[in-house]
CSV table of C-alpha atoms in Angstrom, one decimal:
chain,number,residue,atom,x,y,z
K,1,UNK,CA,-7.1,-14.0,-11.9
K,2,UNK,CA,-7.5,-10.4,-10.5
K,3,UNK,CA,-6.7,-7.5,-12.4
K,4,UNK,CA,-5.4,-4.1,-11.0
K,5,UNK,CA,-5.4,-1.4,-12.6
K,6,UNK,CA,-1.8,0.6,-12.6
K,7,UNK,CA,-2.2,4.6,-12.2
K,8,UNK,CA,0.7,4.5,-15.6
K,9,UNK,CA,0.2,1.0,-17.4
K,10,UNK,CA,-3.2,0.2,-16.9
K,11,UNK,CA,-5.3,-2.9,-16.0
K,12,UNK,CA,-2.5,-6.0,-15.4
K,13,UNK,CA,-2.7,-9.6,-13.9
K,14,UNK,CA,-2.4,-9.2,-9.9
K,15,UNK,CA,0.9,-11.6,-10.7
K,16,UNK,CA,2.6,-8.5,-12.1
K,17,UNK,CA,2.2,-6.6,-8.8
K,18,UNK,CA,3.6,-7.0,-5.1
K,19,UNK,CA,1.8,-5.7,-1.9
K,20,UNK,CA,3.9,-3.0,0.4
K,21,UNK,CA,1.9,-3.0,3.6
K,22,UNK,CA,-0.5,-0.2,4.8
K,23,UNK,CA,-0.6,2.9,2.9
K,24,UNK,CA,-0.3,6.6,5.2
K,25,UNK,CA,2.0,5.2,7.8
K,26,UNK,CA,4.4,8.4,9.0
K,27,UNK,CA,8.3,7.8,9.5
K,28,UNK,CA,9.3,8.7,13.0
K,29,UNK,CA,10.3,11.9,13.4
K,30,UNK,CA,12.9,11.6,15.7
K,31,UNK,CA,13.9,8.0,15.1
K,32,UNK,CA,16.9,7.4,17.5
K,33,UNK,CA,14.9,8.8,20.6
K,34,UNK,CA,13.0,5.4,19.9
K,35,UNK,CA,13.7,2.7,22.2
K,36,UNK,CA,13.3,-1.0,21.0
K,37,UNK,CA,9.1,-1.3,22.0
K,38,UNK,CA,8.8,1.7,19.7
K,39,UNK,CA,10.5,0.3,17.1
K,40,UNK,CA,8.9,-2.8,17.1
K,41,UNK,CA,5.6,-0.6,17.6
K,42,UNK,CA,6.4,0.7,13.9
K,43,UNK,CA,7.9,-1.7,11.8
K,44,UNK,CA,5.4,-4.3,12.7
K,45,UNK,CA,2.3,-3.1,14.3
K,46,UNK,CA,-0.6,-2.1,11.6
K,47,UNK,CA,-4.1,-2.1,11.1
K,48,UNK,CA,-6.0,-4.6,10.2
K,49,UNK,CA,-9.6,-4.2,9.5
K,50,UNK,CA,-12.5,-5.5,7.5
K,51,UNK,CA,-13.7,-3.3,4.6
K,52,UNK,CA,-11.7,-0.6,3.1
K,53,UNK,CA,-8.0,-0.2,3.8
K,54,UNK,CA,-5.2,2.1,2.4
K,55,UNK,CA,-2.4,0.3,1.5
K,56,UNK,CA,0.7,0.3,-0.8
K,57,UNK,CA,1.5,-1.4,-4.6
K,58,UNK,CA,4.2,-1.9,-6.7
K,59,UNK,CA,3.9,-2.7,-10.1
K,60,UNK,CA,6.8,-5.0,-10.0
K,61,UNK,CA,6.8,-6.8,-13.8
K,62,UNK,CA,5.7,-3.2,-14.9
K,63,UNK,CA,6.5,-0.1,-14.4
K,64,UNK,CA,8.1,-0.7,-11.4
K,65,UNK,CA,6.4,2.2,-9.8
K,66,UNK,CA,4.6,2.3,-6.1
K,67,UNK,CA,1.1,4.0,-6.1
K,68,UNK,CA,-1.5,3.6,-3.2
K,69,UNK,CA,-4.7,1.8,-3.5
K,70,UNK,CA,-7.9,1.7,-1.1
K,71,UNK,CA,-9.0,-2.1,-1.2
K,72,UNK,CA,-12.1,-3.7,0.7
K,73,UNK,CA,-10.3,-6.5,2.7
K,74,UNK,CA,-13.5,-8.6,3.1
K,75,UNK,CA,-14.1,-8.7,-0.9
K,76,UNK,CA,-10.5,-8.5,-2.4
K,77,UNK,CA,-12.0,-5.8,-4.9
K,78,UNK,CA,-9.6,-2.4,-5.6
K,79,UNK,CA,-11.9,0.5,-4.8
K,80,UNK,CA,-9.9,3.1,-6.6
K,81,UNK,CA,-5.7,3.3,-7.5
K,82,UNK,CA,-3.7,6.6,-7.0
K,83,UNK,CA,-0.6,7.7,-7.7
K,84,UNK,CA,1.6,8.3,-4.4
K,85,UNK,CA,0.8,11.8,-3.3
K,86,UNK,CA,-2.6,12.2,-5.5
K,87,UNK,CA,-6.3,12.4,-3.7
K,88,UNK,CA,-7.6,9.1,-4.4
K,89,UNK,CA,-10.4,9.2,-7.4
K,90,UNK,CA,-14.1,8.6,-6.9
């Protein structure tokens, strides 16, 4: 089992925490001058790469708090954890 480690609680069992998609993405600023393409465009287009990605965590049988994470896709392995709205730690 993988652990991540939480920005408040620490190093936990990946069971205790649930993915929320890519990290960064920006709401819409005017969202009802989208039309349904645009929509679509943002709800379920994202990136998908190999190596490092940004993306979102909840520590759901914790804390219960989100915080952003940069993983490496290929490997699985966290490269750092940050609290929402934090630089990410070297």
């Amino acid at each position: 089992m993988q652990l991540i480690a939480c920005p408040w609680c620490g190093e936990r069992e990946e069971a205790e925490f649930h993915y929320g998609g890519q990290a960064h993405v920006p709401y819409p600023a005017k969202p009802a001058d989208l039309d349904d393409e645009q929509w679509a465009q943002y709800v379920f287009f994202r990136d998908n790469p190999k190596g490092p990605f940004a993306e979102r965590w909840m520590h759901a049988a914790g804390c219960r708090r989100w915080f952003d994470a940069l993983r490496d896709t290929a490997t699985h392995q966290f490269l750092s954890v940050h609290r929402m709205g934090e630089e990410p730690r070297a």
